[in-house]
CSV table of N, CA and C in Angstrom, one decimal:
chain,number,residue,atom,x,y,z
A,1,MET,N,28.7,4.7,3.9
A,1,MET,CA,27.6,4.6,3.5
A,1,MET,C,27.7,5.4,2.1
A,2,THR,N,27.3,4.7,1.1
A,2,THR,CA,27.0,5.4,-0.4
A,2,THR,C,25.6,5.3,-0.8
A,3,VAL,N,25.0,6.4,-1.7
A,3,VAL,CA,23.7,6.6,-2.1
A,3,VAL,C,23.2,5.4,-2.5
A,4,THR,N,24.1,4.6,-3.2
A,4,THR,CA,23.6,3.2,-3.9
A,4,THR,C,23.1,2.2,-2.9
A,5,GLU,N,24.1,2.0,-1.7
A,5,GLU,CA,23.8,1.2,-0.5
A,5,GLU,C,22.7,1.6,0.0
A,6,ALA,N,22.1,2.9,0.0
A,6,ALA,CA,21.2,3.5,0.8
A,6,ALA,C,20.3,3.2,0.2
A,7,LYS,N,20.0,3.2,-1.2
A,7,LYS,CA,18.8,2.8,-1.8
A,7,LYS,C,18.8,1.5,-1.8
A,8,LYS,N,19.5,0.7,-1.9
A,8,LYS,CA,19.4,-0.8,-2.1
A,8,LYS,C,18.9,-1.2,-0.5
A,9,ILE,N,19.4,-0.8,0.5
A,9,ILE,CA,18.8,-0.9,1.8
A,9,ILE,C,17.2,-0.5,2.0
A,10,GLY,N,16.9,0.6,1.6
A,10,GLY,CA,15.6,1.2,1.4
A,10,GLY,C,14.9,0.5,0.8
A,11,SER,N,15.0,0.1,-0.7
A,11,SER,CA,14.3,-0.8,-1.7
A,11,SER,C,13.9,-2.1,-1.0
A,12,ARG,N,14.9,-3.1,-0.1
A,12,ARG,CA,14.6,-4.2,0.1
A,12,ARG,C,13.7,-4.0,1.5
A,13,GLN,N,14.0,-3.1,2.0
A,13,GLN,CA,13.0,-3.0,3.4
A,13,GLN,C,11.9,-2.5,3.0
A,14,GLY,N,11.7,-1.6,1.9
A,14,GLY,CA,10.1,-1.0,1.1
A,14,GLY,C,9.4,-2.4,0.8
A,15,LEU,N,10.1,-3.3,0.1
A,15,LEU,CA,9.5,-4.5,-0.3
A,15,LEU,C,8.8,-5.4,1.0
A,16,LEU,N,10.0,-5.4,1.9
A,16,LEU,CA,9.3,-6.5,3.0
A,16,LEU,C,8.3,-5.6,3.7
A,17,SER,N,7.9,-4.2,3.6
A,17,SER,CA,7.3,-3.6,4.4
A,17,SER,C,5.7,-3.6,3.6
A,18,VAL,N,5.8,-3.9,2.3
A,18,VAL,CA,4.9,-3.9,1.4
A,18,VAL,C,4.4,-5.3,1.8
A,19,ILE,N,5.1,-6.4,1.7
A,19,ILE,CA,4.4,-7.7,1.8
A,19,ILE,C,3.8,-7.9,3.4
A,20,ILE,N,4.3,-7.1,4.5
A,20,ILE,CA,3.7,-6.9,5.5
A,20,ILE,C,2.5,-6.2,5.6
A,21,GLY,N,2.3,-5.1,4.8
A,21,GLY,CA,1.1,-4.5,4.3
A,21,GLY,C,-0.1,-5.2,3.5
A,22,LEU,N,0.5,-6.1,2.8
A,22,LEU,CA,-0.5,-6.8,2.3
A,22,LEU,C,-1.1,-7.7,2.9
A,23,ILE,N,-0.1,-8.3,3.7
A,23,ILE,CA,-0.8,-9.6,5.0
A,23,ILE,C,-1.8,-8.6,5.9
A,24,ILE,N,-1.5,-7.6,6.2
A,24,ILE,CA,-2.4,-6.7,7.5
A,24,ILE,C,-3.7,-6.6,6.4
A,25,ALA,N,-3.6,-6.0,5.1
A,25,ALA,CA,-4.9,-6.0,4.2
A,25,ALA,C,-5.6,-7.4,4.2
A,26,GLN,N,-5.0,-8.3,4.1
A,26,GLN,CA,-5.7,-9.6,4.1
A,26,GLN,C,-6.5,-10.1,5.4
A,27,LEU,N,-6.0,-9.5,6.5
A,27,LEU,CA,-6.1,-9.8,7.8
A,27,LEU,C,-7.4,-9.0,8.1
A,28,ILE,N,-7.5,-7.7,7.8
A,28,ILE,CA,-8.3,-6.6,7.8
A,28,ILE,C,-9.8,-7.2,7.0
A,29,MET,N,-9.7,-7.5,5.7
A,29,MET,CA,-10.6,-8.0,5.0
A,29,MET,C,-11.1,-9.3,5.5
A,30,THR,N,-10.3,-10.2,5.9
A,30,THR,CA,-10.9,-11.4,6.5
A,30,THR,C,-11.9,-11.2,7.5
A,31,GLY,N,-11.0,-10.1,8.7
A,31,GLY,CA,-11.9,-9.6,9.9
A,31,GLY,C,-13.5,-9.2,9.4
A,32,LEU,N,-13.4,-8.3,8.5
A,32,LEU,CA,-14.3,-7.9,8.1
A,32,LEU,C,-15.5,-8.7,7.3
A,33,ILE,N,-15.2,-9.6,6.7
A,33,ILE,CA,-16.3,-10.7,6.2
A,33,ILE,C,-16.4,-11.7,7.0
A,34,SER,N,-15.7,-12.1,8.1
A,34,SER,CA,-16.0,-13.2,8.7
A,34,SER,C,-16.9,-13.1,9.6
A,35,SER,N,-17.5,-11.8,9.6
A,35,SER,CA,-18.9,-11.7,10.5
A,35,SER,C,-19.9,-12.2,9.9
A,36,ASP,N,-19.9,-12.2,8.6
A,36,ASP,CA,-21.0,-12.6,8.1
A,36,ASP,C,-20.7,-14.1,7.4
A,37,LYS,N,-19.7,-14.8,7.2
A,37,LYS,CA,-19.1,-15.8,6.6
A,37,LYS,C,-18.2,-16.8,7.6
A,38,GLU,N,-18.0,-17.9,7.2
A,38,GLU,CA,-17.4,-18.9,8.1
A,38,GLU,C,-15.8,-18.2,7.6
A,39,PHE,N,-14.9,-18.6,8.5
A,39,PHE,CA,-13.3,-18.2,8.6
A,39,PHE,C,-12.8,-18.6,7.1
A,40,ILE,N,-13.0,-19.8,7.0
A,40,ILE,CA,-12.4,-20.3,5.6
A,40,ILE,C,-12.6,-19.5,4.3
A,41,LYS,N,-14.0,-19.3,4.1
A,41,LYS,CA,-14.7,-18.5,3.0
A,41,LYS,C,-14.2,-16.9,3.2
A,42,ALA,N,-14.2,-16.6,4.4
A,42,ALA,CA,-14.0,-15.1,4.7
A,42,ALA,C,-12.6,-15.2,4.5
A,43,PHE,N,-11.3,-16.0,4.7
A,43,PHE,CA,-10.1,-15.8,4.2
A,43,PHE,C,-9.6,-15.9,3.0
A,44,PHE,N,-10.4,-16.5,2.1
A,44,PHE,CA,-10.2,-16.8,0.6
A,44,PHE,C,-11.2,-15.7,-0.1
A,45,TRP,N,-11.9,-14.4,0.6
A,45,TRP,CA,-12.8,-13.4,0.1
A,45,TRP,C,-12.3,-13.4,-1.2
A,46,PHE,N,-11.2,-12.9,-1.8
A,46,PHE,CA,-10.5,-12.8,-3.1
A,46,PHE,C,-10.9,-13.8,-4.3
A,47,THR,N,-11.6,-14.8,-3.8
A,47,THR,CA,-11.7,-15.9,-5.0
A,47,THR,C,-13.4,-15.4,-5.3
A,48,THR,N,-13.8,-14.9,-4.4
A,48,THR,CA,-15.5,-14.7,-4.9
A,48,THR,C,-15.6,-13.2,-5.6
A,49,ILE,N,-15.1,-12.4,-5.5
A,49,ILE,CA,-15.3,-10.9,-6.1
A,49,ILE,C,-15.0,-11.0,-7.5
A,50,ASP,N,-15.7,-10.0,-8.1
A,50,ASP,CA,-15.4,-9.4,-9.4
A,50,ASP,C,-14.3,-8.7,-10.4
A,51,TYR,N,-13.6,-8.2,-9.0
A,51,TYR,CA,-12.6,-7.0,-9.1
A,51,TYR,C,-11.2,-7.8,-8.7
A,52,LYS,N,-10.9,-9.1,-9.0
A,52,LYS,CA,-9.8,-9.7,-8.8
A,52,LYS,C,-8.6,-9.0,-9.7
A,53,LEU,N,-8.9,-8.7,-11.0
A,53,LEU,CA,-7.9,-7.8,-11.7
A,53,LEU,C,-7.4,-6.2,-11.0
A,54,ASN,N,-8.4,-5.8,-10.2
A,54,ASN,CA,-8.0,-4.5,-9.7
A,54,ASN,C,-7.2,-4.7,-8.4
A,55,ILE,N,-7.4,-5.7,-7.7
A,55,ILE,CA,-6.5,-6.3,-6.5
A,55,ILE,C,-5.2,-6.6,-7.0
A,56,PHE,N,-5.0,-7.3,-8.0
A,56,PHE,CA,-3.9,-7.6,-8.5
A,56,PHE,C,-3.0,-6.5,-9.0
A,57,ILE,N,-3.5,-5.8,-9.7
A,57,ILE,CA,-3.0,-4.5,-10.2
A,57,ILE,C,-2.6,-3.7,-9.0
A,58,GLY,N,-3.4,-3.6,-8.1
A,58,GLY,CA,-3.2,-2.9,-6.8
A,58,GLY,C,-1.9,-3.2,-5.9
A,59,ALA,N,-1.6,-4.5,-6.0
A,59,ALA,CA,-0.6,-5.3,-5.1
A,59,ALA,C,0.7,-4.9,-6.0
A,60,ALA,N,0.6,-5.0,-7.5
A,60,ALA,CA,1.7,-5.0,-8.1
A,60,ALA,C,2.1,-3.5,-8.2
A,61,ILE,N,1.2,-2.4,-7.8
A,61,ILE,CA,1.4,-1.1,-8.1
A,61,ILE,C,2.0,-0.8,-6.7
A,62,MET,N,1.4,-1.6,-5.5
A,62,MET,CA,2.1,-1.6,-4.2
A,62,MET,C,3.5,-1.9,-3.9
A,63,LEU,N,3.9,-2.9,-4.9
A,63,LEU,CA,5.3,-3.5,-4.4
A,63,LEU,C,6.2,-2.4,-5.5
A,64,ILE,N,5.8,-2.1,-6.7
A,64,ILE,CA,6.7,-1.0,-7.2
A,64,ILE,C,6.6,0.1,-6.4
A,65,CYS,N,5.7,1.0,-5.7
A,65,CYS,CA,5.9,1.8,-4.9
A,65,CYS,C,6.8,1.6,-3.6
A,66,GLY,N,6.5,0.4,-3.1
A,66,GLY,CA,7.7,0.1,-1.9
A,66,GLY,C,9.0,0.2,-2.8
A,67,HIS,N,9.1,-0.3,-3.4
A,67,HIS,CA,10.5,-0.1,-4.0
A,67,HIS,C,11.2,1.2,-4.2
A,68,LEU,N,10.3,2.1,-5.0
A,68,LEU,CA,10.6,3.3,-5.3
A,68,LEU,C,10.7,4.2,-4.0
A,69,TYR,N,9.7,4.3,-3.2
A,69,TYR,CA,9.6,4.8,-2.1
A,69,TYR,C,10.5,4.5,-1.1
A,70,GLY,N,11.2,3.3,-1.3
A,70,GLY,CA,12.0,2.9,-0.2
A,70,GLY,C,13.1,3.2,-0.5
A,71,GLN,N,13.5,3.5,-1.8
A,71,GLN,CA,14.9,4.0,-2.0
A,71,GLN,C,14.9,5.6,-1.7
A,72,ILE,N,13.8,6.3,-1.9
A,72,ILE,CA,13.9,7.5,-1.5
A,72,ILE,C,14.0,7.5,-0.1
A,73,ALA,N,13.6,6.6,0.9
A,73,ALA,CA,13.6,7.0,2.3
A,73,ALA,C,14.9,6.0,2.7
A,74,GLY,N,15.4,5.4,2.1
A,74,GLY,CA,16.9,5.2,2.4
A,74,GLY,C,18.1,6.2,2.3
A,75,THR,N,17.9,6.8,1.3
A,75,THR,CA,18.5,7.9,1.2
A,75,THR,C,18.3,9.2,1.9
A,76,GLN,N,17.0,9.5,2.4
A,76,GLN,CA,16.6,10.3,3.3
A,76,GLN,C,17.0,9.8,4.4
A,77,ILE,N,17.0,8.7,5.2
A,77,ILE,CA,17.5,8.3,6.6
A,77,ILE,C,18.9,8.1,6.8
A,78,LEU,N,19.5,7.4,5.5
A,78,LEU,CA,21.1,6.9,6.0
A,78,LEU,C,21.7,8.2,5.4
A,79,ILE,N,21.5,9.0,4.5
A,79,ILE,CA,22.5,9.8,3.7
A,79,ILE,C,22.0,11.5,4.4
A,80,LYS,N,21.0,11.6,4.2
A,80,LYS,CA,20.6,13.3,4.9
A,80,LYS,C,20.2,13.1,6.1
A,81,LYS,N,20.3,11.7,6.9
A,81,LYS,CA,20.3,12.0,8.3
A,81,LYS,C,18.8,12.4,8.6
A,82,ARG,N,17.8,12.2,8.1
A,82,ARG,CA,16.3,12.9,8.2
A,82,ARG,C,15.6,11.4,9.6
A,83,ASN,N,14.8,12.2,10.4
A,83,ASN,CA,14.2,11.5,11.5
A,83,ASN,C,13.6,10.0,10.7
A,84,PHE,N,13.9,9.1,11.3
A,84,PHE,CA,13.4,7.7,10.7
A,84,PHE,C,12.2,7.5,10.7
A,85,ILE,N,11.6,8.1,11.8
A,85,ILE,CA,10.0,7.6,12.3
A,85,ILE,C,9.0,8.4,11.1
A,86,LEU,N,9.6,9.8,11.2
A,86,LEU,CA,8.8,10.7,10.0
A,86,LEU,C,8.9,10.2,8.8
A,87,VAL,N,10.1,9.9,8.2
A,87,VAL,CA,10.4,9.3,6.9
A,87,VAL,C,9.7,8.0,6.5
A,88,GLY,N,9.6,7.1,7.8
A,88,GLY,CA,9.1,6.1,7.6
A,88,GLY,C,7.5,5.9,7.4
A,89,PHE,N,6.9,7.0,8.2
A,89,PHE,CA,5.5,7.2,8.2
A,89,PHE,C,4.9,7.8,6.8
A,90,LEU,N,5.8,8.5,6.4
A,90,LEU,CA,5.4,9.6,5.4
A,90,LEU,C,5.7,8.4,3.9
A,91,SER,N,6.5,7.8,4.2
A,91,SER,CA,6.9,6.6,2.9
A,91,SER,C,5.7,5.8,2.9
A,92,GLY,N,5.2,5.4,4.2
A,92,GLY,CA,4.2,4.5,4.4
A,92,GLY,C,3.0,5.0,3.7
A,93,MET,N,2.5,6.2,4.1
A,93,MET,CA,1.3,6.9,3.6
A,93,MET,C,1.5,7.0,2.2
A,94,ALA,N,2.5,7.5,1.7
A,94,ALA,CA,3.0,7.7,0.0
A,94,ALA,C,2.5,6.3,-0.5
A,95,VAL,N,2.9,5.3,-0.3
A,95,VAL,CA,2.9,4.0,-0.8
A,95,VAL,C,1.4,3.8,-0.9
A,96,LEU,N,0.7,3.9,0.0
A,96,LEU,CA,-0.6,3.4,0.6
A,96,LEU,C,-1.7,4.5,-0.5
A,97,LEU,N,-1.4,5.8,-0.5
A,97,LEU,CA,-2.3,6.6,-1.3
A,97,LEU,C,-1.8,6.7,-2.8
A,98,THR,N,-0.5,6.3,-2.9
A,98,THR,CA,-0.4,6.4,-4.6
A,98,THR,C,-1.0,4.8,-5.3
A,99,THR,N,-1.0,3.8,-4.5
A,99,THR,CA,-1.5,2.8,-4.9
A,99,THR,C,-3.0,2.6,-4.8
A,100,ALA,N,-3.6,3.3,-3.6
A,100,ALA,CA,-5.2,3.6,-3.9
A,100,ALA,C,-5.5,4.2,-5.4
A,101,PHE,N,-4.8,5.3,-5.1
A,101,PHE,CA,-5.1,6.2,-6.5
A,101,PHE,C,-5.0,5.5,-8.0
A,102,PHE,N,-3.8,4.9,-8.4
A,102,PHE,CA,-3.7,4.5,-9.5
A,102,PHE,C,-4.6,3.1,-9.5
A,103,ALA,N,-4.7,2.4,-8.4
A,103,ALA,CA,-5.6,1.1,-8.6
A,103,ALA,C,-7.1,1.4,-9.0
A,104,GLY,N,-7.5,2.6,-8.4
A,104,GLY,CA,-9.1,3.1,-8.7
A,104,GLY,C,-9.0,3.0,-10.3
A,105,TRP,N,-8.1,3.4,-10.9
A,105,TRP,CA,-8.2,4.0,-12.4
A,105,TRP,C,-8.5,2.2,-13.1
A,106,THR,N,-8.1,1.4,-12.4
A,106,THR,CA,-8.1,-0.1,-13.1
A,106,THR,C,-10.0,-0.1,-13.2
A,107,GLY,N,-10.6,0.0,-12.3
A,107,GLY,CA,-12.3,0.2,-12.4
A,107,GLY,C,-12.6,1.1,-12.9
A,108,PHE,N,-12.0,2.3,-12.9
A,108,PHE,CA,-12.7,3.3,-13.8
A,108,PHE,C,-12.6,3.3,-15.3
A,109,PHE,N,-11.5,2.5,-16.0
A,109,PHE,CA,-11.4,2.1,-17.4
A,109,PHE,C,-12.6,1.0,-17.9
A,110,GLN,N,-12.4,0.0,-16.7
A,110,GLN,CA,-13.3,-1.2,-16.9
A,110,GLN,C,-14.7,-0.9,-17.1
A,111,GLU,N,-15.2,0.0,-16.1
A,111,GLU,CA,-16.6,0.0,-16.0
A,111,GLU,C,-17.1,1.6,-15.9
A,112,GLY,N,-16.2,2.6,-15.4
A,112,GLY,CA,-16.5,3.9,-15.1
A,112,GLY,C,-16.8,4.7,-16.4
A,113,LEU,N,-16.1,4.2,-17.5
A,113,LEU,CA,-16.1,5.3,-18.8
A,113,LEU,C,-17.5,5.3,-19.2
A,114,ASP,N,-18.0,4.0,-19.2
A,114,ASP,CA,-19.4,3.9,-19.7
A,114,ASP,C,-20.4,4.7,-18.9
A,115,ASN,N,-20.1,5.2,-17.7
A,115,ASN,CA,-20.9,6.1,-16.6
A,115,ASN,C,-20.9,7.3,-16.9
A,116,ILE,N,-19.9,7.9,-17.9
A,116,ILE,CA,-19.8,9.4,-17.6
A,116,ILE,C,-21.0,9.8,-18.5
A,117,GLY,N,-21.6,11.0,-17.8
A,117,GLY,CA,-22.7,11.8,-18.1
A,117,GLY,C,-24.0,11.0,-17.7
A,118,THR,N,-23.9,9.9,-17.0
A,118,THR,CA,-24.9,9.6,-16.0
A,118,THR,C,-25.2,10.2,-14.8
A,119,ASN,N,-26.1,9.6,-14.3
A,119,ASN,CA,-26.3,10.3,-12.6
A,119,ASN,C,-25.0,9.5,-11.7
A,120,ASP,N,-24.8,8.6,-12.3
A,120,ASP,CA,-23.3,7.9,-11.6
A,120,ASP,C,-22.0,8.9,-11.6
A,121,ASP,N,-21.3,9.0,-10.7
A,121,ASP,CA,-20.0,9.7,-11.1
A,121,ASP,C,-19.0,8.9,-10.9
A,122,PRO,N,-18.5,8.4,-12.1
A,122,PRO,CA,-17.4,7.3,-12.0
A,122,PRO,C,-16.1,7.7,-11.1
A,123,PHE,N,-15.8,9.1,-11.3
A,123,PHE,CA,-14.7,9.6,-10.6
A,123,PHE,C,-14.8,9.3,-9.0
A,124,GLU,N,-16.0,9.8,-8.7
A,124,GLU,CA,-16.2,9.4,-7.4
A,124,GLU,C,-16.4,7.9,-6.7
A,125,ASP,N,-16.7,7.2,-7.6
A,125,ASP,CA,-17.2,5.6,-7.4
A,125,ASP,C,-15.5,4.9,-7.5
A,126,TYR,N,-15.2,5.0,-8.4
A,126,TYR,CA,-13.7,4.4,-8.8
A,126,TYR,C,-12.6,5.1,-8.5
A,127,ILE,N,-12.2,6.4,-8.2
A,127,ILE,CA,-11.2,7.0,-7.7
A,127,ILE,C,-11.3,7.4,-6.2
A,128,PHE,N,-12.3,8.5,-5.9
A,128,PHE,CA,-12.3,8.8,-4.5
A,128,PHE,C,-12.9,8.2,-3.2
A,129,LYS,N,-13.7,7.4,-3.9
A,129,LYS,CA,-14.2,6.2,-2.9
A,129,LYS,C,-13.2,5.4,-2.4
A,130,PRO,N,-12.4,4.8,-3.5
A,130,PRO,CA,-11.6,3.7,-3.0
A,130,PRO,C,-10.3,4.2,-2.1
A,131,LEU,N,-10.1,5.7,-2.5
A,131,LEU,CA,-9.0,6.4,-1.8
A,131,LEU,C,-9.2,6.8,-0.5
A,132,PHE,N,-10.4,7.2,-0.6
A,132,PHE,CA,-11.3,7.4,0.9
A,132,PHE,C,-11.2,6.4,2.0
A,133,TRP,N,-11.5,5.0,1.5
A,133,TRP,CA,-11.7,4.1,2.5
A,133,TRP,C,-10.1,3.2,2.5
A,134,VAL,N,-9.6,3.4,1.7
A,134,VAL,CA,-8.1,2.6,2.0
A,134,VAL,C,-7.5,3.7,3.0
A,135,THR,N,-7.7,4.6,2.9
A,135,THR,CA,-6.9,5.9,3.8
A,135,THR,C,-7.6,5.5,5.1
A,136,ILE,N,-8.6,5.3,5.1
A,136,ILE,CA,-9.3,5.4,6.6
A,136,ILE,C,-8.9,3.7,7.2
A,137,PHE,N,-9.0,2.7,6.5
A,137,PHE,CA,-8.3,1.6,7.1
A,137,PHE,C,-7.0,1.4,6.9
A,138,GLY,N,-6.3,2.0,6.3
A,138,GLY,CA,-4.9,1.8,6.0
A,138,GLY,C,-4.0,3.0,6.8
A,139,PHE,N,-4.7,3.8,7.5
A,139,PHE,CA,-3.8,4.8,8.1
A,139,PHE,C,-3.1,4.3,9.3
A,140,ILE,N,-3.6,3.4,10.0
A,140,ILE,CA,-3.2,3.0,11.4
A,140,ILE,C,-2.0,1.9,10.9
A,141,PRO,N,-2.4,0.8,10.3
A,141,PRO,CA,-1.1,0.1,9.6
A,141,PRO,C,-0.2,0.7,9.0
A,142,ALA,N,-0.5,1.7,8.2
A,142,ALA,CA,0.9,2.5,7.2
A,142,ALA,C,1.7,3.2,8.6
A,143,LEU,N,0.7,3.7,9.4
A,143,LEU,CA,2.0,4.4,10.3
A,143,LEU,C,2.9,3.2,11.2
A,144,LEU,N,2.3,2.3,11.5
A,144,LEU,CA,2.8,1.4,12.5
A,144,LEU,C,3.8,0.6,11.5
A,145,VAL,N,3.8,0.1,10.5
A,145,VAL,CA,4.6,-0.5,9.4
A,145,VAL,C,5.5,0.5,8.7
A,146,GLY,N,5.1,1.8,8.9
A,146,GLY,CA,5.9,2.9,8.3
A,146,GLY,C,7.0,2.9,9.4
A,147,ILE,N,6.8,3.4,10.6
A,147,ILE,CA,7.8,3.4,11.7
A,147,ILE,C,8.4,2.1,11.7
A,148,TRP,N,8.1,1.1,11.5
A,148,TRP,CA,9.0,-0.1,11.6
A,148,TRP,C,9.9,0.1,10.6
A,149,PHE,N,9.4,0.2,9.3
A,149,PHE,CA,10.2,0.2,8.1
A,149,PHE,C,11.2,1.5,8.3
A,150,GLY,N,11.4,2.6,8.7
A,150,GLY,CA,12.3,3.7,8.9
A,150,GLY,C,13.3,3.3,9.9
A,151,ALA,N,12.6,2.3,11.1
A,151,ALA,CA,13.7,1.7,12.3
A,151,ALA,C,14.6,0.7,11.4
A,152,GLN,N,13.9,-0.3,10.7
A,152,GLN,CA,14.7,-1.2,9.8
A,152,GLN,C,15.9,-0.7,9.2
A,153,ILE,N,15.5,0.5,8.2
A,153,ILE,CA,16.5,0.9,7.3
A,153,ILE,C,17.6,1.5,8.3
A,154,LYS,N,17.4,2.1,9.2
A,154,LYS,CA,18.3,2.8,10.0
A,154,LYS,C,19.4,1.4,10.8
A,155,ARG,N,18.7,0.4,11.3
A,155,ARG,CA,19.4,-0.8,11.8
A,155,ARG,C,19.9,-1.4,10.7
A,156,LYS,N,19.6,-1.6,9.7
A,156,LYS,CA,20.4,-2.3,8.4
A,156,LYS,C,21.5,-1.5,8.3
A,157,ALA,N,21.6,-0.4,8.5
A,157,ALA,CA,22.8,0.6,8.2
A,157,ALA,C,23.7,0.4,8.9
A,158,ARG,N,23.3,0.3,10.2
A,158,ARG,CA,24.6,0.1,11.5
A,158,ARG,C,25.0,-1.7,11.3
A,159,ILE,N,24.1,-2.4,11.0
A,159,ILE,CA,24.8,-3.7,10.5
A,159,ILE,C,25.5,-3.7,9.4
A,160,ASN,N,25.6,-3.0,8.5
A,160,ASN,CA,26.5,-2.9,7.2
A,160,ASN,C,27.7,-2.4,7.6
A,161,ILE,N,27.9,-1.5,8.6
A,161,ILE,CA,29.1,-0.7,8.8
A,161,ILE,C,29.9,-1.5,9.4
């Protein structure tokens, strides 16, 4: 197993894990909104919001992070023989936190700059609150998908041998 092969396996599994994470996020949002609205409207919640750009940028950042952290995880699990459960979970949390942090800056630059110096705290509203809530709702999915991600990397390496 070469470093290049390990990175390739990690990247593929990272992207697949991000897609699974995005599906889970969609299901969480649908579940939260469906208590107030019918299922179809709840499922298409993203069509009625004002922050579509933030969601799109967040998904793009998440895919990039999945690729990059996946490469790191691939080398950690396959080359350095680190624990796949721990590496998978930490990679999942890294993707989640990095995405939430950088995606929050979209809203900050769109609306928050105008609120600097007022009673509103744009850093809290656009950076820290989203980071907090994404962490709260994303911790368990990141744990589960991260463990699956680490196991898949390890399994794909056995298949390729």
